[in-house]
XYZ file of C-alpha atoms in Angstrom:
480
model
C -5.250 -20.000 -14.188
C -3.248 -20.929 -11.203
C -2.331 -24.322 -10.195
C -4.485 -25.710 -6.817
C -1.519 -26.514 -5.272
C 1.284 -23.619 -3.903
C 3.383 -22.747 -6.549
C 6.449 -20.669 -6.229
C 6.182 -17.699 -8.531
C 9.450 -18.534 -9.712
C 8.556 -21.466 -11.029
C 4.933 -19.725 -12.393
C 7.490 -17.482 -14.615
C 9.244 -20.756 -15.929
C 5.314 -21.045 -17.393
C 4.735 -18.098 -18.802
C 7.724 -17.853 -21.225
C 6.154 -20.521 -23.011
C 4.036 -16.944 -24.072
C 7.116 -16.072 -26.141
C 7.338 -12.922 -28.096
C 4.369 -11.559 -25.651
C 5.593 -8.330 -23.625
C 5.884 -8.924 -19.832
C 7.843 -5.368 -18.933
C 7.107 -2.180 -20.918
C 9.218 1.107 -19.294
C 9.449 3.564 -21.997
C 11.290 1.985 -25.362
C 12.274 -1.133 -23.491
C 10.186 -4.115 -23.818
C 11.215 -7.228 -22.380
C 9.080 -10.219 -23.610
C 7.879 -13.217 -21.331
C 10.575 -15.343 -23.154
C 13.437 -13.298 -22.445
C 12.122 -12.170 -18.926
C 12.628 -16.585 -17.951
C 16.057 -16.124 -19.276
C 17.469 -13.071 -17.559
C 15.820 -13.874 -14.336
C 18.217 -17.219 -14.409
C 20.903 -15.371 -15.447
C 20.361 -13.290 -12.230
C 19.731 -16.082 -10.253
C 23.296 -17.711 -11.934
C 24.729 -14.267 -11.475
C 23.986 -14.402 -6.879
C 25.116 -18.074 -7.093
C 28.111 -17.311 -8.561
C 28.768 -14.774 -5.885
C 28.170 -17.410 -2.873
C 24.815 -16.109 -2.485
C 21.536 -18.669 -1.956
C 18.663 -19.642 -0.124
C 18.312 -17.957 3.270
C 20.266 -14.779 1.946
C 18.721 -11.233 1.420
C 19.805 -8.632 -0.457
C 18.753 -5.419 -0.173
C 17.337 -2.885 -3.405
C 17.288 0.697 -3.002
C 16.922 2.571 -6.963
C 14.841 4.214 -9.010
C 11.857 1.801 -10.588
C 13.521 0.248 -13.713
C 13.107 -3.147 -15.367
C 16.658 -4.230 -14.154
C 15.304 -3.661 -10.756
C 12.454 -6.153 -11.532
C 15.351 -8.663 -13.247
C 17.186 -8.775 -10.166
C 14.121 -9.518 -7.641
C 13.325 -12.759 -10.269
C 16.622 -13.891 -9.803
C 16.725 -13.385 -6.451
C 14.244 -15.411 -5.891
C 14.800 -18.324 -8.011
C 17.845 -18.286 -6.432
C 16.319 -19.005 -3.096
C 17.154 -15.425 -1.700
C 14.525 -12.828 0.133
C 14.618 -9.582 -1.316
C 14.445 -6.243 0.889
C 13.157 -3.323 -1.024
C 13.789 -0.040 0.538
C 12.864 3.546 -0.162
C 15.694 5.105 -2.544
C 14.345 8.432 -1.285
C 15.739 7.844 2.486
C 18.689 9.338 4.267
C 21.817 7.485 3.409
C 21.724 6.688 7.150
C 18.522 5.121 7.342
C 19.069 3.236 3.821
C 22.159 1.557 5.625
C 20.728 1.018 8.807
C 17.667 -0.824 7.417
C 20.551 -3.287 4.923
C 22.617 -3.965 7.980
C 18.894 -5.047 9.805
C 18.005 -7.145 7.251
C 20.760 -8.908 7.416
C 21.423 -8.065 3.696
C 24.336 -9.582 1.620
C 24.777 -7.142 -0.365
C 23.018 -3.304 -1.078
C 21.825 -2.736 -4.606
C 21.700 1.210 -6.017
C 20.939 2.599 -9.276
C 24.809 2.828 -10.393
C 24.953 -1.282 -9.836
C 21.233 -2.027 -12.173
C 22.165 0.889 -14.772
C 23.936 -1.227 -17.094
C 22.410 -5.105 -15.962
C 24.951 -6.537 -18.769
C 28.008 -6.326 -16.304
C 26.292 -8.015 -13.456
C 24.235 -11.116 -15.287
C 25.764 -14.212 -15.952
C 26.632 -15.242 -19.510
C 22.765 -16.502 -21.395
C 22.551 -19.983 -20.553
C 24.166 -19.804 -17.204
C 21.431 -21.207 -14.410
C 21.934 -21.154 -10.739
C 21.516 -24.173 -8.877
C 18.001 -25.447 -8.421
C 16.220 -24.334 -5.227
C 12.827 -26.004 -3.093
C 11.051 -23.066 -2.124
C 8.285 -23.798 0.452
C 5.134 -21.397 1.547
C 6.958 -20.471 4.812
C 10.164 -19.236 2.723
C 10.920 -15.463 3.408
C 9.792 -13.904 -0.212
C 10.657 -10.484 0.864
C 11.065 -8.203 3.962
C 9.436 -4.497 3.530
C 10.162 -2.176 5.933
C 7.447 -0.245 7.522
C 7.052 3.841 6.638
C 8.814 4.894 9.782
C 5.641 7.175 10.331
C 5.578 6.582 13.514
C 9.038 5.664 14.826
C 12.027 3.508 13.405
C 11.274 1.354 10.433
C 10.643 -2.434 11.086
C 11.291 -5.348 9.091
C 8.307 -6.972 7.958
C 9.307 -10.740 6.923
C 6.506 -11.826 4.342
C 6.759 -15.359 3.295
C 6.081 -16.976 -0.312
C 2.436 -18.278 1.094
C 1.640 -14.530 1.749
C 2.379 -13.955 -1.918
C 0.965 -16.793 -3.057
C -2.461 -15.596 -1.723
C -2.440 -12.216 -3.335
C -2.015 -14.498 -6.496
C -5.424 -16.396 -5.418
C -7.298 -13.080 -4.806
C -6.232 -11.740 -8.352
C -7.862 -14.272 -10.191
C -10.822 -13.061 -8.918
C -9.793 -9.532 -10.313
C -9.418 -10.237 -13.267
C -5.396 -10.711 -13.440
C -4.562 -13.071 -16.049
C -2.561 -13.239 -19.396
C -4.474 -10.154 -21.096
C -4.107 -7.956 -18.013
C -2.153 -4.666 -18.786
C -1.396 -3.266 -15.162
C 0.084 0.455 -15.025
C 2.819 0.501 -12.371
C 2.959 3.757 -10.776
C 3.880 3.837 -6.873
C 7.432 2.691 -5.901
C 8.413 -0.441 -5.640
C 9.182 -0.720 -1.970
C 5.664 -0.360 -1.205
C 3.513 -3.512 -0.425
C 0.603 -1.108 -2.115
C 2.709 -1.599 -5.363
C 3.740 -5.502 -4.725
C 0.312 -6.604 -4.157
C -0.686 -5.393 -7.874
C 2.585 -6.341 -9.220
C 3.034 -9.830 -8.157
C -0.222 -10.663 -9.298
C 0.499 -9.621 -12.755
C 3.770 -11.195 -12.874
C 2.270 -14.516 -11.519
C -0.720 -14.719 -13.696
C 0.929 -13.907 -16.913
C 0.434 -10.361 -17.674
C 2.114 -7.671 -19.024
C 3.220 -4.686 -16.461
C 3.787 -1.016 -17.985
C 6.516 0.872 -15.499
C 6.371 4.463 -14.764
C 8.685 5.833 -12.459
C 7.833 8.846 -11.782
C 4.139 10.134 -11.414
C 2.781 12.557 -13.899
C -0.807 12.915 -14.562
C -0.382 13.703 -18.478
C 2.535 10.576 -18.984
C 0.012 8.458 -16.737
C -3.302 9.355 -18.802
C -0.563 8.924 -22.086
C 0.673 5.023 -21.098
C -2.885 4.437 -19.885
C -4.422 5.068 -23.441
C -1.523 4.061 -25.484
C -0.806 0.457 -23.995
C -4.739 -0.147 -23.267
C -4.281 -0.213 -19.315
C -6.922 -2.582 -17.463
C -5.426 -2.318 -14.485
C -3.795 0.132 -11.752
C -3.281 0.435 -8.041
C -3.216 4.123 -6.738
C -2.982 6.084 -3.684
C -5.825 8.720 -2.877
C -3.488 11.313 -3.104
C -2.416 10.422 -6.796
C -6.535 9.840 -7.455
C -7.459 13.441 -6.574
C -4.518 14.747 -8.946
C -6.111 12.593 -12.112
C -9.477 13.636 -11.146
C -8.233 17.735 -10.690
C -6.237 17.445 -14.276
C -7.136 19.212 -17.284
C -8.025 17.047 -19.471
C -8.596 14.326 -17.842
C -11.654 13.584 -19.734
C -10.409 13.881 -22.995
C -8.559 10.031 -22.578
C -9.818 7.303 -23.740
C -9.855 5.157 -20.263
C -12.208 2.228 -21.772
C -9.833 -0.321 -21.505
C -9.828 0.027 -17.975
C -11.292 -2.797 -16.074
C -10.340 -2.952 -12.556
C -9.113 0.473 -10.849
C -7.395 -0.542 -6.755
C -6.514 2.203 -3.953
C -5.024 1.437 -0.413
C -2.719 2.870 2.160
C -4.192 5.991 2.610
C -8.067 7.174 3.743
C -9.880 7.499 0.843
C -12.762 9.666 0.716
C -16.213 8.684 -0.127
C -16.485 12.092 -2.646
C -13.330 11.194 -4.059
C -14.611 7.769 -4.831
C -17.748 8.769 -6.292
C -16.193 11.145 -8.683
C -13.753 8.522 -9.743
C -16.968 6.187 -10.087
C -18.397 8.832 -12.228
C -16.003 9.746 -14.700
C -13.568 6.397 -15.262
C -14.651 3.355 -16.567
C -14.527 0.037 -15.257
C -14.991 -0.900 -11.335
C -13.131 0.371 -8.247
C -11.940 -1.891 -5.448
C -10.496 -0.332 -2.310
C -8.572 -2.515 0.122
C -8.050 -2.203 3.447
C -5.590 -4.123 5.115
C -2.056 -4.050 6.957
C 1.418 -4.819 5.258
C 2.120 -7.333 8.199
C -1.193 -8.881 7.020
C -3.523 -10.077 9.238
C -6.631 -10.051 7.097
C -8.396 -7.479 4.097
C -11.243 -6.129 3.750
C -12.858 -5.038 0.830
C -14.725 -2.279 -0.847
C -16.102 -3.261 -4.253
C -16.838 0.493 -4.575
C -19.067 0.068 -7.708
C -21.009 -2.470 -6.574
C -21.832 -0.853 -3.564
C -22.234 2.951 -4.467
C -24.447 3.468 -1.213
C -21.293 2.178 1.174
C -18.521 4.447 -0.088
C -17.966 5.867 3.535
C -16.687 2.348 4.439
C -13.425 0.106 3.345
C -15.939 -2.944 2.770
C -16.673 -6.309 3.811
C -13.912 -9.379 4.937
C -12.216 -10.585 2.000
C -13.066 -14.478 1.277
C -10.400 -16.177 3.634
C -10.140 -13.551 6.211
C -11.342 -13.071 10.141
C -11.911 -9.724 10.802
C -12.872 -8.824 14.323
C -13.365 -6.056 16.754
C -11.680 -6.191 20.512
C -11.479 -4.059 23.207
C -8.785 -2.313 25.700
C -8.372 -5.177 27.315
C -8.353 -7.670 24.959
C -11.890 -8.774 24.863
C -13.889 -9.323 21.300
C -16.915 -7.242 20.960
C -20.069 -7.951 19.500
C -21.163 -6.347 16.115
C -21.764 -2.395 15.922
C -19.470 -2.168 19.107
C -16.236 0.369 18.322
C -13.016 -0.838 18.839
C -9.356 -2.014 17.545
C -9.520 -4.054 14.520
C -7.932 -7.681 13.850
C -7.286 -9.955 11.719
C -6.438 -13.381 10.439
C -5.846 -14.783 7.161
C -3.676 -17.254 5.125
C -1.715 -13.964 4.074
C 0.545 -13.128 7.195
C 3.721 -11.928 8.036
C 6.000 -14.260 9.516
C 6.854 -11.249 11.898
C 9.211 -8.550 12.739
C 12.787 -9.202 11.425
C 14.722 -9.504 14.882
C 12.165 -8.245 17.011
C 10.198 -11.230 18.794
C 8.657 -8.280 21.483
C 7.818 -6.233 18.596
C 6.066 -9.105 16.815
C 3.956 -10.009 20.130
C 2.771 -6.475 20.660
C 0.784 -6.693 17.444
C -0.272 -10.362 17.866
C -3.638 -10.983 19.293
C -5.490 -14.657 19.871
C -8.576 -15.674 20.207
C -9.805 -17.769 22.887
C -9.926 -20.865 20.754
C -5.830 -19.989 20.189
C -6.155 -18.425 16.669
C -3.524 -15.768 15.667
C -3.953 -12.341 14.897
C -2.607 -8.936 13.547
C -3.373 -6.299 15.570
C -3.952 -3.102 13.331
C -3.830 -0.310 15.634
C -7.030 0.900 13.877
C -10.422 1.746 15.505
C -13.655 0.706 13.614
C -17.170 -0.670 13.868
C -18.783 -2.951 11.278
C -22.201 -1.921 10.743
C -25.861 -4.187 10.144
C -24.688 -5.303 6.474
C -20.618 -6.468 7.493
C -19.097 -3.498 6.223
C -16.329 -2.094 8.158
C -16.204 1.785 9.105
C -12.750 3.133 10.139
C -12.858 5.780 12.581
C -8.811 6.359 12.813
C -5.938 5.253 14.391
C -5.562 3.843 17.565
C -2.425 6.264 17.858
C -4.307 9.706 16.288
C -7.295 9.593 18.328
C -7.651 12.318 20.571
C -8.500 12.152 24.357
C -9.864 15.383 25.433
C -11.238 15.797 28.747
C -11.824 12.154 29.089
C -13.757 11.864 25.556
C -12.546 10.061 22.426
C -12.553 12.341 19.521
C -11.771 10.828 15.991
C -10.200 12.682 13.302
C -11.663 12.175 10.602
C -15.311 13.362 11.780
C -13.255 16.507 11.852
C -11.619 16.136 8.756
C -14.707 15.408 7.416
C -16.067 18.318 8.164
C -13.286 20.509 7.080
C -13.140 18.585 3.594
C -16.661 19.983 3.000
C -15.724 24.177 3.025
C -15.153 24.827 -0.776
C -11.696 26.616 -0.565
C -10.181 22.994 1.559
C -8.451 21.011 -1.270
C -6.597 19.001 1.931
C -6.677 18.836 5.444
C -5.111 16.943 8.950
C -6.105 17.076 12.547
C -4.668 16.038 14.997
C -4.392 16.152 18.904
C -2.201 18.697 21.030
C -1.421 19.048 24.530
C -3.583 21.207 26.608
C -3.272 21.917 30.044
C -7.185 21.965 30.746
C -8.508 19.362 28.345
C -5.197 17.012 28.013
C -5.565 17.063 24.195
C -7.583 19.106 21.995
C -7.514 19.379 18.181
C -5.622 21.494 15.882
C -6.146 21.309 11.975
C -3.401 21.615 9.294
C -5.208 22.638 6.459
C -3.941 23.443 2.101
C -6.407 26.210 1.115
C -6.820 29.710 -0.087
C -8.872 30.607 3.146
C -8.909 32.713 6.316
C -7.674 30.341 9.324
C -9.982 32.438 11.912
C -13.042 32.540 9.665
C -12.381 28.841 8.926
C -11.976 27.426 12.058
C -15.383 29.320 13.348
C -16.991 27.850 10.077
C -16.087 24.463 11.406
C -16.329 24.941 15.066
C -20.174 25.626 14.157
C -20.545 22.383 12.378
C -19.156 19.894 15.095
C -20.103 18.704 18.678
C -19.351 20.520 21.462
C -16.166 18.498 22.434
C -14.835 18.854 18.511
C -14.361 22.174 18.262
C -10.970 23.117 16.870
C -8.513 25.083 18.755
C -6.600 26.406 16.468
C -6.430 25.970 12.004
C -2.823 26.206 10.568
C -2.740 26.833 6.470
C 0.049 25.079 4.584
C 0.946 24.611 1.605
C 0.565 21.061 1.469
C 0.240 18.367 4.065
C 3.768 16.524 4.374
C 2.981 12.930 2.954
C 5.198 9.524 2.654
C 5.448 8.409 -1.019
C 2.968 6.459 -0.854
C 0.311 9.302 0.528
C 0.343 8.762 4.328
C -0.317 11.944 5.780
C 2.561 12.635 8.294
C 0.610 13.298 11.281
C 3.761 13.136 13.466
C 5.598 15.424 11.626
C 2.826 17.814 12.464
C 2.401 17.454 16.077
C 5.956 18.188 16.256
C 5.662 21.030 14.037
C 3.399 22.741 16.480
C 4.840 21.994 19.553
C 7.800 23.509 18.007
């Protein structure tokens, strides 16, 4: 259980060592127990004092998924410093360019965390104690880049605090096992992470994805819990032999970041125990919604209803709210919000909207409609839809369409210049098919103002790590 009062999670992992011998990190033949997880985050934490580092500093993390990586985030933070996680998989440019943004004291790689001995302080060493407060920086993540240069996202310790809240309610706590198995510069990780960390859990680490080593850790350690992307769902559901696991210990199953298909759920519904909860939501915050998938079996084309605590709302253009059923941009309030942009106040307007009583909200760049029941469809981004001749066209109707022809195992559209329409759609598409006969299959299926003016086969879709289908990388492929 969780105090009713903010708690620092530092100061939640002073609690939990009292758990002892009990494993808090599992990566392979390393186990580190909740005991000796207390003492090596303070000799972290000892380790940045030492060093002249404390509260208000950041330091920056760019490696491979390990358990020293976890030490050193601990100690960061009961030493009063912000942590910036970035992508080890980036140019050596960009990795540098987003330290030197973030203000970062000092860049961690895998050579500095491969042997954490020569970097702790002696055992028993403790830094000097630190107030953290609810407005405290807690991390900064750095957007994907997907559509332009990555930004600093400052999220504060009351931002983290409330992911804690919402995991009591599923079903984080002491016996939760939670398979970790999407990097840990990714809010989509953090947000199952944390809440295992703060409530007393145990987290299993995999680095790298595999479906057979995933299925393997899954049945061996007794998994209940997991956060995926869609793209890593449809691999476990194509694997051979998926069914031969023994998934029973699974009790909550969470996606995010990525459009997840309604077929895709179902068939995850149907053949792996325990429930499925999709969330939809920003990393800047702003307000979740969510899709209790196996509650609601007949809404699986949606991403769910307003989480408890969140103000979810549909504006126009201009800036206007629009009553229910309209179509529109989604926002968002809740108590977990960024504090904003790192360095970038114009930035941090652009995506702030208020309401006419003066409330403050995160603009998602996302166009949806909630329907008669309060569940919210997404249509697509504000940035992907596709103005032809004067018309809106979404995406994903398209998509949805293509999805449906039996040789499709993936597929993208998006919007290209034309000289007599402005825009029309062009689909990138992973599939043993003919592109003519395909896009005639299609262009028979959708309105008038769909139709497809051209299908491009790939062999797969290029995707961020954490499954965010590159649309900009295709645009510019076929301009080029």
């Amino acid at each position: 259980m969780l105090p009713d009062q903010f708690t620092p999670l530092p100061d939640l992992l002073r609690g939990h060592a009292r758990q002892g011998a009990k494993p808090a990190i599992i990566m392979g033949d390393t186990v580190i127990s909740w005991a000796e997880l207390d003492a090596l985050a303070d000799r972290a934490a000892a380790a940045l004092a030492a060093a002249g580092h404390g509260k208000g500093d950041v330091i920056a993390i760019s490696a491979a998924m390990s358990p020293a990586y976890l030490l050193l985030w601990l100690g960061a933070l009961r030493a009063g410093l912000a942590v910036a996680p970035l992508p080890a998989s980036a140019t050596e440019a960009t990795i540098a360019m987003m330290a030197e943004d973030a203000d970062a004291v000092r860049l961690y790689r895998d050579a500095d965390l491969a042997d954490p001995a020569q970097w702790l302080a002696p055992p028993g060493a403790l830094a000097p104690p630190v107030t953290l407060g609810p407005d405290d920086p807690f991390n900064l993540i750095y957007s994907s880049g997907t559509t332009g240069r990555p930004k600093g996202i400052v999220q504060p310790h009351r931002q983290r605090w409330a992911h804690l809240q919402r995991g009591v309610t599923q079903g984080y706590g002491p016996d939760a096992v939670t398979l970790v198995a999407t990097p840990l510069y990714s809010n989509t990780t953090l947000v199952s992470l944390f809440p295992t960390i703060g409530l007393g859990g145990t987290l299993v680490l995999l680095p790298r994805f595999d479906c057979q080593a995933f299925l393997e850790l899954s049945q061996r350690h007794r998994v209940t819990h997991v956060m995926l992307v869609p793209v890593q769902y449809r691999r476990l559901m194509d694997f051979v032999g998926f069914d031969d696991f023994d998934l029973s210990s699974y009790r909550r199953k969470f996606c995010t970041s990525a459009p997840f298909p309604a077929a895709l759920k179902a068939e995850v519904l149907r053949r792996w125990p325990g429930g499925l909860t999709e969330y939809y939501g920003m990393t800047e915050g702003g307000g979740t919604c969510i899709l209790q998938a196996h509650e609601f079996p007949d809404k699986l084309g949606t991403v769910g209803q307003p989480a408890a605590g969140s103000d979810i709302r549909i504006i126009d253009a201009d800036g206007h709210e629009l009553p229910p059923g309209a179509t529109g941009e989604v926002v968002g309030r809740s108590p977990a919000m960024m504090t904003g942009y790192h360095k970038l106040p114009e930035a941090t307007r652009d995506v702030e909207w208020f309401s006419p009583a003066g409330e403050r909200f995160i603009r998602t760049g996302d166009i949806g409609r909630f329907d008669a029941d309060g569940f919210l469809t997404l249509l697509d981004r504000a940035k992907d839809v596709i103005i032809s001749g004067g018309f809106n066209i979404y995406p994903i109707d398209i998509e949805q369409v293509i999805a449906a022809h039996p040789e499709v195992r993936d597929c993208a559209v998006v919007g290209v210049p034309s000289d007599q329409w402005g825009e029309t759609p062009v689909a990138f598409v992973v599939g043993d098919t003919d592109p003519e006969a395909l896009n005639a299959w299609v262009n028979e299926r959708v309105g008038r103002m769909q139709k497809l003016a051209d299908v491009v086969i790939l062999p797969e879709l290029p995707r961020s790590e954490i499954g965010k289908v590159l649309k900009r990388e295709l645009r510019a492929r076929y301009r080029a």
